[in-house]
Structure formats: C-alpha cells, structure tokens
CSV table of C-alpha atoms in Angstrom, one decimal:
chain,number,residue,atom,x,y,z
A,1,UNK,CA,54.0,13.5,59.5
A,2,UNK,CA,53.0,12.8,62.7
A,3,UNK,CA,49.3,12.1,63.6
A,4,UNK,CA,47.2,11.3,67.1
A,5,UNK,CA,44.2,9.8,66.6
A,6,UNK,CA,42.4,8.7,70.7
A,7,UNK,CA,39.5,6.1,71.0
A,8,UNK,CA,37.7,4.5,73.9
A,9,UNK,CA,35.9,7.3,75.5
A,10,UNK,CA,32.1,7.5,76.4
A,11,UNK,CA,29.8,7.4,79.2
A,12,UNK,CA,30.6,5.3,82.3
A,13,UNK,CA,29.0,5.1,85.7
A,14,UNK,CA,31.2,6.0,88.5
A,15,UNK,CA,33.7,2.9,89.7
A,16,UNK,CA,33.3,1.4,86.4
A,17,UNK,CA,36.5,1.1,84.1
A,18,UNK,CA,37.4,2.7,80.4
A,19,UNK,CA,40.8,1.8,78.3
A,20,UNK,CA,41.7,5.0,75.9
A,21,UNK,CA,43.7,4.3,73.1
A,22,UNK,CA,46.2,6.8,71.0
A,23,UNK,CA,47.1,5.5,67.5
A,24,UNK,CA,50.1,7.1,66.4
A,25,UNK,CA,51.4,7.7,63.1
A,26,UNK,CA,55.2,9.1,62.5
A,27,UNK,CA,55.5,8.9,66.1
A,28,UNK,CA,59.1,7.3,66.9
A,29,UNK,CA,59.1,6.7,71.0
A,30,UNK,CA,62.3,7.0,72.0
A,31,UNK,CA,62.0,10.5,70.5
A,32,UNK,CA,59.0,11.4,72.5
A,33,UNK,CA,57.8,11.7,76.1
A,34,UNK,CA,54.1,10.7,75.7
A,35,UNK,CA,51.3,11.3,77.5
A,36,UNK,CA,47.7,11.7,78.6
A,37,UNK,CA,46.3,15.4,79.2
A,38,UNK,CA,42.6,16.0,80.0
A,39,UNK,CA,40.2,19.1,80.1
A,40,UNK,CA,37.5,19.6,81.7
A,41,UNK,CA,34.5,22.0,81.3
A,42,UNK,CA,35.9,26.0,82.2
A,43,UNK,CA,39.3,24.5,83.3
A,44,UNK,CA,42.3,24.4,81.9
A,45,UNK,CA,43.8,21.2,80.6
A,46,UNK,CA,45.8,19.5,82.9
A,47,UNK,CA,48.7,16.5,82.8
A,48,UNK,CA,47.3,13.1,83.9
A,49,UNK,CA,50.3,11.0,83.1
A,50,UNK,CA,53.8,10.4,81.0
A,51,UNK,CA,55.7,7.8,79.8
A,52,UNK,CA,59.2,7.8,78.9
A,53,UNK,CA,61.0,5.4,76.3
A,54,UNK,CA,62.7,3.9,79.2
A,55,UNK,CA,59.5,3.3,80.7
A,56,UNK,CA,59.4,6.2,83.6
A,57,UNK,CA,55.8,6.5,84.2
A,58,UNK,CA,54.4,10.1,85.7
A,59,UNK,CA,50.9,10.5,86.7
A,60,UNK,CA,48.6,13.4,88.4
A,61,UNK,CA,47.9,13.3,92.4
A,62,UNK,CA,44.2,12.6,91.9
A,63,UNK,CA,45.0,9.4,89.2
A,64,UNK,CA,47.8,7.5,90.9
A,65,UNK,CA,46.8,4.1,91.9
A,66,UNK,CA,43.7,4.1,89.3
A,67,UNK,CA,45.2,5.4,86.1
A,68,UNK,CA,47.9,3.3,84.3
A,69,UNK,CA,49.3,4.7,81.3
A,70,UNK,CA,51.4,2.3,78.7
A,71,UNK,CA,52.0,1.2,75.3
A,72,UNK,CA,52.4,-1.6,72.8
A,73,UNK,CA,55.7,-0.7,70.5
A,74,UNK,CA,54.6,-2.8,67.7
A,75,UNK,CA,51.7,-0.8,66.0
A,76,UNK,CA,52.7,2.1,68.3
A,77,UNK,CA,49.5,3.0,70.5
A,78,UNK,CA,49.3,4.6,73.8
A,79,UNK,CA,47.0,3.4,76.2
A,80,UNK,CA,44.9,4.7,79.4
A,81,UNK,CA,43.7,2.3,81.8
A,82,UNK,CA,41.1,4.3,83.9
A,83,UNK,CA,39.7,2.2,86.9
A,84,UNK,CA,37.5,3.3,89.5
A,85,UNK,CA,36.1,6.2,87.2
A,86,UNK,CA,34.7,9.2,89.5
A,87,UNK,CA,32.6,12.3,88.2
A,88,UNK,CA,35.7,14.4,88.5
A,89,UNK,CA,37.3,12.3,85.7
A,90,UNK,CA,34.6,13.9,83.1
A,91,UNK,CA,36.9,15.8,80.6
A,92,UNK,CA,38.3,15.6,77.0
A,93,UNK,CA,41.2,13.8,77.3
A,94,UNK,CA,44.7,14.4,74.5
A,95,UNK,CA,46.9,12.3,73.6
A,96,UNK,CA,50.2,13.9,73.2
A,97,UNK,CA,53.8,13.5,72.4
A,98,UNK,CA,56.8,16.1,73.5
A,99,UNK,CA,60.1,15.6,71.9
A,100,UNK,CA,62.8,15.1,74.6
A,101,UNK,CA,65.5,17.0,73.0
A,102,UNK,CA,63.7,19.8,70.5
A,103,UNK,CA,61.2,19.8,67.8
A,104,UNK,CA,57.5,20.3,67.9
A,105,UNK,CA,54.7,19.0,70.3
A,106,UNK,CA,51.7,17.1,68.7
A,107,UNK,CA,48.1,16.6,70.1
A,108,UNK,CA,45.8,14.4,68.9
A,109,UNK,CA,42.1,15.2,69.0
A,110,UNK,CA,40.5,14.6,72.1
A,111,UNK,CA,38.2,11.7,73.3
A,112,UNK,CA,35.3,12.5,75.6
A,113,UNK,CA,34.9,11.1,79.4
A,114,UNK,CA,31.6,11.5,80.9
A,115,UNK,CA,31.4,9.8,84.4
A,116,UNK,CA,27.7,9.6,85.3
A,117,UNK,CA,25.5,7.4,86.8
C-alpha cells in the first residue's frame, strides 16, 4: 500500500529557507514520476516540480533557481529545498507520485507554507 506522509512546513519570513520532506511507503521510484504540487487559497493546485528515476528534474517558472526538488533512495523520501521564500509561495503543498506507465496516482496529505514576515 502506498502511503505519502509531508513534513517541514510552517511559518517563514520572506527570503528565509524551508526543506519539505515526503516519506514514502510502498513507493518503488523507478515506477513513479514524483513530485511537489502546491495550493494556494481559491486557486487551484498547481505543479512546482518533478523528478524522474533517471533523475530529470521539472520545476514551475516562478520556482526555478530557488526550489530544488530530490531524494534519498535509501529510506525513500522526497525532498523540497525552498530558498528565498516569497509570500506567493504560501500554499499547501502535496507530495505525489504518478506511475510512468499505468496504475493509480497517490497524494500525500499536504503540509502548510505560510510566508510572512
């Protein structure tokens, strides 16, 4: 059974840093595209990045160059590296995983972001 379970989020003041984590259970990578979605208040939720098994990384126009996405194989967590946080970046933000062939998509939870100072 697969299972997402995020971590890390809170409050941060704006150009401070947060690290997101995504413990996965059942989750076999090279099956799976993951990634990092976010929603914010009255929007609709919105890709902020991917990562491939091969290690093809994908992120959202307003992320790129302060977001890293990766992940540690052994214990299989996904991480978000979020520097240089900005009031726009104030959302829940999913973990997910997307088969790359068929099967179902899984979501975990949802952390909360809030970007204040």
């Amino acid at each position: 059974q697969v299972q997402l379970v995020e971590s890390g989020g809170g409050l941060a003041q704006p150009g401070n840093s947060l690290r997101l984590s995504c413990a996965t259970t059942g989750v076999t990578f090279s099956w799976y595209v993951m990634g990092w979605y976010r929603q914010a208040p009255e929007k609709q939720r919105e890709l902020v990045a991917t990562l491939t098994f091969n290690g093809t990384r994908n992120y959202a126009d307003a992320v790129k160059g302060r977001f890293t996405i990766s992940r540690a194989d052994i214990g299989g967590t996904l991480y978000l590296q979020m520097n240089n946080l900005k009031p726009e970046d104030t959302a829940v933000y999913y973990c997910n995983a997307r088969p790359v062939t068929w099967g179902a998509t899984y979501w975990g939870q949802g952390t909360q972001v809030t970007v204040s100072s």
